[in-house]
Amino acid sequence: MSKIAATASDTPAFDLKGSTFPMLILYLYSTDLSAIEQQVQARMLSAPDLFSYDPVVLDMSKLGNQQETPDYAAIRTILHSHKLVLVGVANAGEEHAEAAQKVGLGLFNGGVLTKPRVAEPAPVEEAPQPPAEPVAISRVARIITSPVRTGQQIYAKGGDLIVLAPVSAGAEVLADGNIHVYASLRGRALAGARGDESARIFIRSMEAELISIAGSYKAINEELSREMHGKAVQAYLVDEQLRIEVMA
Amino acid sequence: MAKVIVVTSGKGGVGKTTTSASFATGLALQGHKVAVLDFDVGLRNLDLIMGCERRVVYDFVNVINQEATLKQALIKDKHCDNLYILPASQTRDKDALTVEGVERVIDELKESFDYIVCDSPAGIEKGAIMALYFADEALVVTNPEVSSVRDSDRILGMLSAKSRRAEKGESPVKEHLLVTRYSPKRAKNGEMLSVADVQEILNVPLLGVIPESEVVLQASNAGAPAIHQNGSDVSEAYGDAIARFLGEERPMRFTTEKPGLLQRLFGG
Ligand SMILES: Nc1ncnc2c1ncn2[C@@H]1O[C@H](COP(=O)(O)OP(=O)(O)O)[C@@H](O)[C@H]1O
Ligand SMILES: [Mg+2]
């Protein structure tokens, strides 16, 4: 460390450091603006307050090469109206990347961003890697001790939700992480609300109207309800299919 | 310390006004000083049930607007010396009540009354929120049917989120469940929910069960709260609920069918 006394002129105005902020990824399957708009709208409808201007990266890896260059500015506007801020694109081909740069978006390239975790077991690595820097995702659980009543919505942003009282019919509990309900769940539960497919839902007494993980949902029909009514269950995704099973 | 009790339900026609009148009267008959307030501005039912409609000169809105003093507007009950009624206005709408105005009225009432019973309008909007806002305790009036239970659940959510106690982070409003218009026979036949069903869904301590009875209509025609119909099931049931409210333990009655005459003679 240098011992030069700091004067007004050489007081640092900033520090530039590397970081690994967790970020939302939006995988683009199509460049059709009206389809994007409609589906974003539909997805947000169930939870209008899901986002508060969180940064999001557009991943182009699922977009076939034949697709025309997306209208980034328009996509940015659509996302912004749902409180998402488009900050950059990832895995874009040369042409797409150039267009993104022109409208002021950052470029992320393959490997920089991790894919969202999925439920299937990770492939075994040859040699154990040194642990990566801890990711800044908040896993602090939100704990609710009083009943969640009809018409109420509880959302645990960035983490798990633990509910120690009944959730009424017509009430909704959401979490970015897992949801635990140590009482009866008669309303709706949506875990992995921002796309975490590894999120799970645990219910002491299953009487739910709807269960959803990372957007895959199951409305609980009569047959399901007959099978599971009042039982302890867990729900999770297997190959993007929602599975609900009774726990012993 | 004076206590503010709201009688609420979400749904209309379940027995809030009937309960407000009988509950307030029952507390007064136990020697407490009680004021009962009609928050159902625009409908004004409580004065009819209390039988004082012809003596209404000033109302709740007049007091809020400082067109009359509280003393001028309060009507002394014709049966109980320590019971007063503050009627609603018939000509105004629910927006006429303001939080500041209601607070002033309730604070003034607290100086001279033990209990302030607030008869809530139906719904979960402004009028109902106003009635429950200052509550210390709540009687959640519920009929044994799905829609009424659902609305009660909503109003319980309001009590835990929108009341002053909730906003100030104080200890929550104390909730009591009162199942009214209960018919054990219809519950047994599966035409209605049972008391146990209602309690299981709402998860609130049961204060009492008021049976469905024609006595309520007779009382309303006579302009005297049903609790005055001495010896009737309804009067007894309200009496039990009030005793429990005041801390007494009483076994739950009127939850099972009364044995018929033949059953009584020959055993069931
Ligand atoms: N226990 C009861 N048995 C029979 N009828 C009742 C009973 N309680 C209330 N009612 C009737 O139900 C109707 C609605 O009651 P009310 O007290 O005005 O309800 P709310 O104030 O909730 O709208 C009235 O006609 C009343 O006579
Ligand atoms: Mg009424």
Coordinates of C-alpha atoms and ligand atoms in Angstrom, one line a residue:
Chain A
M1 CA 0.0 0.0 0.0
S2 CA 1.4 3.4 -0.9
K3 CA 1.9 5.9 1.8
I4 CA 1.1 9.0 -0.3
A5 CA -1.3 11.2 1.6
A6 CA -4.5 11.5 -0.2
T7 CA -5.3 14.9 -1.5
A8 CA -8.6 16.0 -2.9
S9 CA -7.4 15.5 -6.5
D10 CA -6.2 11.9 -6.1
T11 CA -9.0 10.7 -3.8
P12 CA -10.4 7.8 -6.0
A13 CA -13.6 8.6 -7.7
F14 CA -14.4 4.9 -8.2
D15 CA -13.2 1.4 -7.9
L16 CA -13.6 -1.1 -10.8
K17 CA -13.9 -4.7 -9.6
G18 CA -15.1 -8.0 -11.0
S19 CA -18.3 -9.4 -9.5
T20 CA -20.8 -12.2 -10.0
F21 CA -24.1 -10.8 -9.4
P22 CA -26.9 -13.2 -10.0
M23 CA -29.0 -12.2 -12.9
L24 CA -32.1 -13.3 -14.6
I25 CA -31.8 -14.9 -18.0
L26 CA -34.5 -14.7 -20.6
Y27 CA -34.1 -17.4 -23.2
L28 CA -35.5 -16.1 -26.4
Y29 CA -37.2 -18.7 -28.6
S30 CA -38.7 -16.3 -31.1
T31 CA -38.2 -12.8 -32.3
D32 CA -41.9 -12.2 -32.8
L33 CA -42.5 -9.1 -30.8
S34 CA -46.3 -9.5 -30.3
A35 CA -45.8 -13.1 -29.1
I36 CA -43.1 -12.0 -26.7
E37 CA -45.3 -9.2 -25.4
Q38 CA -48.3 -11.4 -25.0
Q39 CA -46.4 -14.1 -23.2
V40 CA -44.6 -11.8 -20.9
Q41 CA -47.9 -10.3 -20.0
A42 CA -49.5 -13.6 -19.3
R43 CA -46.6 -14.8 -17.2
M44 CA -46.6 -11.6 -15.0
L45 CA -50.4 -11.6 -14.6
S46 CA -50.4 -14.0 -11.7
A47 CA -47.8 -12.0 -9.8
P48 CA -47.7 -8.3 -10.9
D49 CA -45.2 -7.3 -8.2
L50 CA -42.7 -10.1 -9.0
F51 CA -40.0 -7.7 -10.2
S52 CA -38.7 -4.4 -9.2
Y53 CA -36.5 -3.3 -12.0
D54 CA -34.2 -6.4 -11.8
P55 CA -31.6 -6.6 -14.5
V56 CA -32.1 -9.3 -17.1
V57 CA -30.0 -10.8 -19.9
L58 CA -31.4 -12.0 -23.2
D59 CA -29.9 -15.4 -24.1
M60 CA -29.9 -16.1 -27.8
S61 CA -28.6 -19.6 -27.7
K62 CA -32.1 -21.1 -28.2
L63 CA -32.8 -19.0 -31.2
G64 CA -32.1 -20.7 -34.5
N65 CA -29.6 -19.0 -36.8
Q66 CA -32.2 -18.4 -39.4
Q67 CA -34.0 -15.9 -37.2
E68 CA -33.8 -12.3 -38.0
T69 CA -32.2 -9.9 -35.6
P70 CA -34.5 -9.1 -32.7
D71 CA -35.8 -5.6 -32.2
Y72 CA -33.8 -5.1 -29.0
A73 CA -35.2 -1.6 -28.3
A74 CA -38.8 -2.9 -28.5
I75 CA -38.0 -5.9 -26.2
R76 CA -36.4 -3.6 -23.8
T77 CA -39.5 -1.5 -23.7
I78 CA -41.8 -4.5 -23.2
L79 CA -39.6 -5.8 -20.3
H80 CA -39.4 -2.4 -18.7
S81 CA -43.1 -2.1 -18.5
H82 CA -43.0 -5.3 -16.4
K83 CA -40.3 -3.8 -14.2
L84 CA -37.4 -5.7 -15.8
V85 CA -34.3 -3.9 -17.1
L86 CA -32.6 -5.4 -20.1
V87 CA -28.9 -5.0 -19.6
G88 CA -27.3 -7.2 -22.2
V89 CA -27.4 -10.2 -24.5
A90 CA -25.6 -13.5 -24.2
N91 CA -24.6 -16.2 -26.7
A92 CA -25.5 -13.9 -29.6
G93 CA -24.1 -14.6 -33.1
E94 CA -22.0 -11.9 -34.7
E95 CA -24.8 -10.2 -36.4
H96 CA -27.1 -10.2 -33.4
A97 CA -24.3 -9.0 -31.2
E98 CA -23.5 -6.0 -33.3
A99 CA -27.2 -5.0 -33.3
A100 CA -27.3 -5.3 -29.5
Q101 CA -24.2 -3.1 -29.2
K102 CA -25.7 -0.4 -31.3
V103 CA -28.6 0.0 -28.9
G104 CA -26.3 0.1 -25.9
L105 CA -26.6 -3.4 -24.6
G106 CA -23.7 -5.3 -23.0
L107 CA -22.4 -8.5 -24.4
F108 CA -22.1 -11.7 -22.4
N109 CA -20.5 -14.7 -23.9
G110 CA -21.0 -18.3 -23.3
G111 CA -19.7 -19.6 -20.0
V112 CA -19.9 -16.3 -18.3
L113 CA -23.5 -16.8 -17.3
T114 CA -24.4 -20.0 -15.5
K115 CA -27.6 -21.8 -16.6
P116 CA -30.4 -22.0 -14.1
R117 CA -30.1 -25.0 -11.9
V118 CA -32.2 -27.9 -12.9
A119 CA -33.5 -30.8 -10.9
E120 CA -31.6 -33.6 -12.6
P121 CA -28.3 -34.5 -10.9
A122 CA -25.3 -32.6 -12.2
P123 CA -22.8 -34.5 -14.2
V124 CA -19.9 -35.7 -12.0
E125 CA -16.9 -33.6 -12.5
E126 CA -13.4 -35.1 -13.1
A127 CA -11.6 -33.3 -10.3
P128 CA -13.3 -31.2 -7.6
Q129 CA -13.1 -27.6 -8.6
P130 CA -12.2 -25.0 -6.0
P131 CA -15.4 -23.5 -4.7
A132 CA -16.6 -20.6 -6.7
E133 CA -17.1 -17.3 -5.1
P134 CA -20.3 -17.4 -3.1
V135 CA -23.1 -16.1 -5.3
A136 CA -25.0 -13.1 -3.8
I137 CA -28.4 -14.7 -4.1
S138 CA -30.3 -14.2 -0.9
R139 CA -31.4 -17.5 0.5
V140 CA -32.8 -16.0 3.7
A141 CA -36.2 -17.5 4.2
R142 CA -39.3 -15.4 4.8
I143 CA -41.3 -16.8 7.7
I144 CA -45.0 -16.3 8.0
T145 CA -46.6 -17.3 11.3
S146 CA -50.2 -16.1 10.9
P147 CA -52.8 -17.5 8.5
V148 CA -52.7 -16.3 4.9
R149 CA -56.3 -15.4 4.2
T150 CA -58.5 -15.4 1.1
G151 CA -57.4 -12.6 -1.2
Q152 CA -53.9 -12.2 0.4
Q153 CA -50.7 -12.7 -1.5
I154 CA -47.3 -13.4 0.2
Y155 CA -44.1 -13.3 -1.9
A156 CA -40.7 -14.3 -0.7
K157 CA -38.4 -12.5 -3.1
G158 CA -35.0 -14.0 -3.7
G159 CA -35.5 -16.9 -1.3
D160 CA -37.6 -19.5 0.4
L161 CA -41.0 -19.0 2.0
I162 CA -41.9 -20.9 5.2
V163 CA -45.5 -20.7 6.3
L164 CA -46.4 -22.0 9.7
A165 CA -50.2 -21.4 9.5
P166 CA -52.9 -22.4 7.1
V167 CA -53.1 -20.8 3.6
S168 CA -56.8 -20.3 2.8
A169 CA -58.6 -21.0 -0.5
G170 CA -58.2 -18.0 -2.7
A171 CA -54.9 -17.0 -1.1
E172 CA -51.6 -17.2 -2.9
V173 CA -48.0 -17.9 -1.7
L174 CA -45.0 -17.3 -4.0
A175 CA -41.3 -17.6 -3.6
D176 CA -38.3 -17.4 -5.8
G177 CA -37.0 -20.4 -3.9
N178 CA -38.8 -23.3 -2.2
I179 CA -42.1 -23.1 -0.3
H180 CA -42.8 -24.9 2.9
V181 CA -46.2 -24.9 4.4
Y182 CA -46.4 -26.6 7.8
A183 CA -50.2 -26.5 7.9
S184 CA -52.9 -26.9 5.3
L185 CA -52.5 -25.3 1.9
R186 CA -55.9 -24.6 0.4
G187 CA -54.9 -21.8 -2.0
R188 CA -52.2 -21.5 -4.6
A189 CA -48.5 -22.0 -4.2
L190 CA -45.9 -20.9 -6.8
A191 CA -42.3 -21.7 -6.2
G192 CA -39.4 -20.8 -8.4
A193 CA -41.4 -17.8 -9.3
R194 CA -38.5 -16.3 -11.3
G195 CA -37.6 -19.5 -13.1
D196 CA -35.6 -21.6 -10.7
E197 CA -36.5 -25.1 -11.8
S198 CA -34.9 -26.7 -8.8
A199 CA -37.4 -25.1 -6.4
R200 CA -39.7 -27.4 -4.5
I201 CA -42.9 -27.2 -2.6
F202 CA -43.5 -29.0 0.7
I203 CA -47.0 -29.2 2.2
R204 CA -48.1 -30.6 5.5
S205 CA -51.7 -31.0 4.4
M206 CA -52.4 -30.9 0.7
E207 CA -55.7 -29.2 -0.2
A208 CA -54.3 -26.8 -2.8
E209 CA -56.1 -25.2 -5.8
L210 CA -53.0 -24.9 -7.8
I211 CA -49.3 -25.8 -7.6
S212 CA -46.7 -24.3 -9.8
I213 CA -42.9 -24.5 -10.1
A214 CA -41.0 -22.2 -12.4
G215 CA -44.1 -21.6 -14.5
S216 CA -45.1 -25.3 -14.9
Y217 CA -48.3 -25.7 -13.0
K218 CA -51.0 -28.1 -12.1
A219 CA -54.5 -27.2 -11.3
I220 CA -55.6 -29.7 -8.8
N221 CA -58.5 -31.6 -10.3
E222 CA -60.9 -33.9 -8.6
E223 CA -58.8 -37.0 -9.2
L224 CA -55.6 -35.5 -7.8
S225 CA -57.4 -34.1 -4.9
R226 CA -59.0 -37.4 -4.0
E227 CA -55.6 -39.1 -4.1
M228 CA -53.8 -36.5 -2.0
H229 CA -56.3 -34.6 0.0
G230 CA -55.0 -33.9 3.5
K231 CA -51.7 -35.7 2.9
A232 CA -48.2 -34.5 3.2
V233 CA -46.8 -34.0 -0.2
Q234 CA -43.8 -32.5 -2.1
A235 CA -43.8 -31.1 -5.6
Y236 CA -40.8 -30.7 -7.9
L237 CA -39.9 -30.6 -11.6
V238 CA -38.6 -33.6 -13.6
D239 CA -37.8 -32.6 -17.2
E240 CA -40.0 -29.6 -16.9
Q241 CA -42.9 -31.7 -15.8
L242 CA -44.5 -31.0 -12.4
R243 CA -44.5 -34.1 -10.2
I244 CA -46.4 -34.2 -6.9
E245 CA -45.9 -37.1 -4.6
V246 CA -47.1 -38.1 -1.2
M247 CA -44.4 -38.2 1.4
A248 CA -44.3 -41.2 3.7
Chain B
M1 CA -59.7 0.7 29.5
A2 CA -62.6 0.9 27.0
K3 CA -62.7 -1.8 24.3
V4 CA -63.7 -1.4 20.7
I5 CA -65.5 -4.4 19.2
V6 CA -66.3 -4.7 15.6
V7 CA -69.0 -7.0 14.3
T8 CA -68.0 -7.9 10.8
S9 CA -68.4 -10.6 8.2
G10 CA -67.7 -9.5 4.6
K11 CA -71.0 -10.9 3.4
G12 CA -74.3 -9.2 3.9
G13 CA -77.4 -10.6 5.5
V14 CA -75.6 -13.0 7.8
G15 CA -76.6 -11.4 11.1
K16 CA -74.2 -8.6 11.9
T17 CA -76.8 -6.1 12.9
T18 CA -78.8 -8.7 14.8
T19 CA -75.6 -9.6 16.6
S20 CA -74.5 -6.0 17.3
A21 CA -77.9 -5.3 18.9
S22 CA -78.0 -8.4 21.0
F23 CA -74.4 -8.3 22.0
A24 CA -74.4 -4.7 23.0
T25 CA -77.6 -5.2 24.9
G26 CA -76.2 -8.3 26.6
L27 CA -73.0 -6.5 27.7
A28 CA -75.2 -3.7 29.0
L29 CA -77.4 -6.1 30.9
Q30 CA -74.2 -7.3 32.6
G31 CA -73.7 -3.8 34.0
H32 CA -71.3 -2.4 31.5
K33 CA -71.6 1.0 29.8
V34 CA -72.0 0.3 26.1
A35 CA -72.3 2.4 23.0
V36 CA -73.3 0.7 19.7
L37 CA -72.4 2.4 16.5
D38 CA -74.0 1.9 13.1
F39 CA -71.3 2.1 10.4
D40 CA -73.7 1.0 7.6
V41 CA -74.2 4.6 6.4
G42 CA -76.9 4.8 3.8
L43 CA -78.8 1.7 5.0
R44 CA -79.4 2.5 8.7
N45 CA -80.8 -0.8 10.2
L46 CA -79.5 -0.8 13.7
D47 CA -82.0 1.8 15.0
L48 CA -84.8 -0.3 13.6
I49 CA -83.6 -3.4 15.4
M50 CA -83.0 -1.5 18.6
G51 CA -86.5 0.1 18.2
C52 CA -85.3 3.7 18.4
E53 CA -85.8 4.8 14.8
R54 CA -88.4 7.4 15.7
R55 CA -86.0 9.1 18.1
V56 CA -83.2 9.7 15.6
V57 CA -82.5 13.4 15.3
Y58 CA -78.8 13.5 14.6
D59 CA -76.6 10.8 13.3
F60 CA -73.0 9.6 13.0
V61 CA -72.3 11.8 10.0
N62 CA -73.6 14.9 11.7
V63 CA -71.2 14.2 14.5
I64 CA -68.3 13.7 12.1
N65 CA -69.1 16.9 10.4
Q66 CA -69.5 18.7 13.7
E67 CA -73.1 19.6 13.0
A68 CA -74.0 18.0 16.3
T69 CA -72.3 17.0 19.4
L70 CA -71.9 13.3 20.3
K71 CA -74.1 13.9 23.3
Q72 CA -76.9 15.2 21.1
A73 CA -76.7 12.3 18.7
L74 CA -76.5 9.4 21.1
I75 CA -79.8 7.8 21.8
K76 CA -80.5 6.2 25.1
D77 CA -81.8 2.6 24.8
K78 CA -85.4 2.2 26.0
H79 CA -84.6 -1.0 27.9
C80 CA -81.2 -0.5 29.4
D81 CA -80.0 2.6 31.2
N82 CA -76.3 2.1 30.3
L83 CA -76.8 1.4 26.6
Y84 CA -76.6 4.1 23.9
I85 CA -77.0 4.0 20.1
L86 CA -75.3 6.1 17.5
P87 CA -77.4 5.7 14.4
A88 CA -76.1 5.9 10.8
S89 CA -77.2 8.5 8.4
Q90 CA -79.8 7.4 5.8
T91 CA -79.1 10.2 3.3
R92 CA -75.3 10.0 3.0
D93 CA -72.9 7.5 1.6
K94 CA -70.1 5.6 3.1
D95 CA -67.5 8.2 2.0
A96 CA -69.0 10.6 4.6
L97 CA -67.0 8.8 7.3
T98 CA -63.4 9.8 7.6
V99 CA -60.6 8.1 9.6
E100 CA -60.0 11.3 11.6
G101 CA -63.6 11.9 12.2
V102 CA -64.3 8.3 13.4
E103 CA -61.2 8.5 15.5
R104 CA -62.4 11.6 17.3
V105 CA -65.8 10.0 17.9
I106 CA -64.3 6.8 19.3
D107 CA -61.8 8.6 21.4
E108 CA -64.6 10.6 23.0
L109 CA -66.7 7.5 23.5
K110 CA -63.8 5.8 25.2
E111 CA -63.9 8.4 27.9
S112 CA -67.3 7.3 29.2
F113 CA -68.0 3.8 27.9
D114 CA -66.6 0.3 28.7
Y115 CA -67.5 -1.2 25.3
I116 CA -67.9 0.4 21.9
V117 CA -69.6 -2.0 19.5
C118 CA -69.3 -1.2 15.8
D119 CA -71.9 -2.7 13.4
S120 CA -70.1 -3.1 10.1
P121 CA -71.6 -2.7 6.6
A122 CA -71.2 -5.7 4.2
G123 CA -68.2 -5.9 1.8
I124 CA -64.5 -5.6 2.2
E125 CA -64.2 -2.0 0.9
K126 CA -63.9 1.3 2.6
G127 CA -67.0 1.2 4.8
A128 CA -66.1 -2.2 6.2
I129 CA -62.5 -1.2 6.7
M130 CA -63.6 2.0 8.5
A131 CA -65.7 -0.1 10.9
L132 CA -62.9 -2.5 11.8
Y133 CA -60.0 0.0 11.7
F134 CA -60.1 1.0 15.4
A135 CA -61.1 -2.4 16.7
D136 CA -59.4 -4.2 19.7
E137 CA -61.6 -7.3 19.2
A138 CA -63.6 -8.6 16.3
L139 CA -66.7 -10.8 16.2
V140 CA -66.6 -12.5 12.9
V141 CA -70.2 -13.4 12.0
T142 CA -70.4 -16.4 9.7
N143 CA -73.2 -18.4 8.3
P144 CA -72.5 -22.1 7.7
E145 CA -72.2 -21.9 4.0
V146 CA -69.2 -21.7 1.7
S147 CA -69.6 -18.1 0.4
S148 CA -70.1 -16.7 3.9
V149 CA -67.0 -18.6 5.2
R150 CA -65.0 -17.4 2.2
D151 CA -65.9 -13.7 2.9
S152 CA -65.2 -14.1 6.6
D153 CA -61.8 -15.4 5.6
R154 CA -61.2 -12.3 3.6
I155 CA -62.3 -10.0 6.4
L156 CA -59.9 -11.9 8.7
G157 CA -57.2 -11.0 6.3
M158 CA -58.3 -7.3 6.5
L159 CA -58.2 -7.4 10.3
S160 CA -54.6 -8.7 10.2
A161 CA -53.5 -6.3 7.6
K162 CA -55.6 -3.1 7.5
S163 CA -56.6 -2.5 11.1
R164 CA -54.9 0.3 13.0
R165 CA -53.3 -2.4 15.3
A166 CA -51.8 -4.0 12.2
E167 CA -50.6 -0.7 10.8
K168 CA -49.0 0.3 14.1
G169 CA -47.5 -3.1 14.6
E170 CA -49.3 -3.6 17.9
S171 CA -50.7 -6.8 19.2
P172 CA -53.2 -8.1 16.7
V173 CA -57.0 -7.6 16.8
K174 CA -58.4 -10.5 19.0
E175 CA -60.7 -12.6 16.7
H176 CA -63.8 -14.5 17.7
L177 CA -65.9 -16.7 15.5
L178 CA -69.7 -16.5 15.8
V179 CA -71.6 -18.9 13.7
T180 CA -75.1 -17.6 13.2
R181 CA -78.3 -18.9 11.6
Y182 CA -77.1 -22.4 12.4
S183 CA -79.4 -25.3 11.8
P184 CA -78.0 -28.6 13.2
K185 CA -80.5 -30.6 11.2
R186 CA -79.4 -29.1 7.9
A187 CA -75.8 -29.4 8.8
K188 CA -76.4 -33.1 9.6
N189 CA -78.1 -33.6 6.2
G190 CA -75.1 -32.0 4.5
E191 CA -77.1 -29.0 3.3
M192 CA -74.9 -26.7 5.3
L193 CA -71.4 -26.8 6.7
S194 CA -71.1 -28.0 10.3
V195 CA -69.7 -25.8 13.0
A196 CA -66.6 -28.0 13.0
D197 CA -66.1 -27.4 9.2
V198 CA -66.4 -23.6 9.6
Q199 CA -64.0 -23.6 12.5
E200 CA -61.5 -25.8 10.6
I201 CA -61.5 -23.5 7.6
L202 CA -61.3 -20.3 9.5
N203 CA -59.1 -21.4 12.3
V204 CA -60.4 -18.8 14.8
P205 CA -61.6 -19.5 18.3
L206 CA -65.3 -20.2 18.5
L207 CA -67.2 -17.7 20.7
G208 CA -70.7 -19.1 20.1
V209 CA -73.3 -20.7 17.8
I210 CA -76.6 -18.8 17.3
P211 CA -79.3 -21.1 16.0
E212 CA -81.6 -20.2 13.0
S213 CA -84.8 -19.1 14.6
E214 CA -88.0 -17.2 13.8
V215 CA -87.6 -15.5 17.1
V216 CA -85.1 -13.1 15.4
L217 CA -87.8 -11.9 13.0
Q218 CA -90.3 -11.6 15.7
A219 CA -87.9 -9.5 17.8
S220 CA -87.1 -7.3 14.8
N221 CA -90.8 -6.7 14.3
A222 CA -91.2 -5.9 17.9
G223 CA -88.2 -3.4 17.8
A224 CA -86.3 -5.1 20.6
P225 CA -83.0 -7.0 20.2
A226 CA -83.6 -10.8 20.2
I227 CA -81.6 -11.3 23.4
H228 CA -84.7 -9.8 25.2
Q229 CA -86.8 -12.8 24.1
N230 CA -86.2 -14.6 27.4
G231 CA -86.0 -18.3 27.4
S232 CA -85.6 -18.6 23.6
D233 CA -82.7 -20.5 22.1
V234 CA -81.4 -17.3 20.4
S235 CA -81.5 -15.3 23.6
E236 CA -79.7 -18.2 25.5
A237 CA -77.1 -18.6 22.7
Y238 CA -76.3 -14.8 22.7
G239 CA -76.1 -15.0 26.5
D240 CA -73.6 -17.8 26.3
A241 CA -71.5 -16.0 23.8
I242 CA -71.4 -12.8 25.9
A243 CA -70.5 -14.8 29.0
R244 CA -67.6 -16.5 27.1
F245 CA -66.5 -13.1 25.8
L246 CA -66.4 -11.8 29.4
G247 CA -64.2 -14.8 30.4
E248 CA -66.6 -17.4 31.6
E249 CA -66.4 -21.0 30.4
R250 CA -69.6 -22.4 29.1
P251 CA -70.3 -25.6 27.2
M252 CA -71.3 -25.1 23.5
R253 CA -75.0 -25.5 23.0
F254 CA -77.4 -25.5 20.0
T255 CA -74.8 -27.4 17.8
T256 CA -76.8 -30.7 17.7
E257 CA -80.4 -31.4 16.9
K258 CA -82.9 -31.2 19.7
P259 CA -84.4 -34.6 20.3
G260 CA -88.0 -34.9 19.0
L261 CA -90.9 -35.6 21.4
L262 CA -91.0 -39.3 20.6
Q263 CA -87.2 -39.6 21.0
R264 CA -87.5 -37.8 24.4
L265 CA -90.2 -40.2 25.5
F266 CA -88.7 -43.5 24.4
G267 CA -85.0 -42.7 24.2
G268 CA -83.0 -42.2 20.9
Ligands
LIG1 N1 -80.3 -16.4 14.1 C1 -81.1 -16.0 13.1 N2 -82.2 -16.8 12.8 C2 -83.1 -16.4 11.8 N3 -82.9 -15.3 11.1 C3 -81.9 -14.5 11.4 C4 -80.9 -14.8 12.4 N4 -80.0 -13.8 12.4 C5 -80.3 -12.9 11.5 N5 -81.4 -13.3 10.8 C6 -82.2 -12.6 9.7 O1 -81.2 -12.4 8.7 C7 -81.4 -11.2 8.0 C8 -80.1 -10.4 8.0 O2 -79.8 -10.1 9.4 P1 -78.9 -8.8 9.7 O3 -78.6 -8.9 11.2 O4 -79.6 -7.6 9.2 O5 -77.6 -9.1 8.8 P2 -76.4 -8.1 8.4 O6 -76.4 -7.0 9.3 O7 -75.2 -9.0 8.4 O8 -76.7 -7.7 7.0 C9 -82.6 -10.5 8.8 O9 -83.8 -10.7 8.1 C10 -82.6 -11.2 10.1 O10 -83.9 -11.2 10.7
MG2 MG -76.4 -4.9 8.9

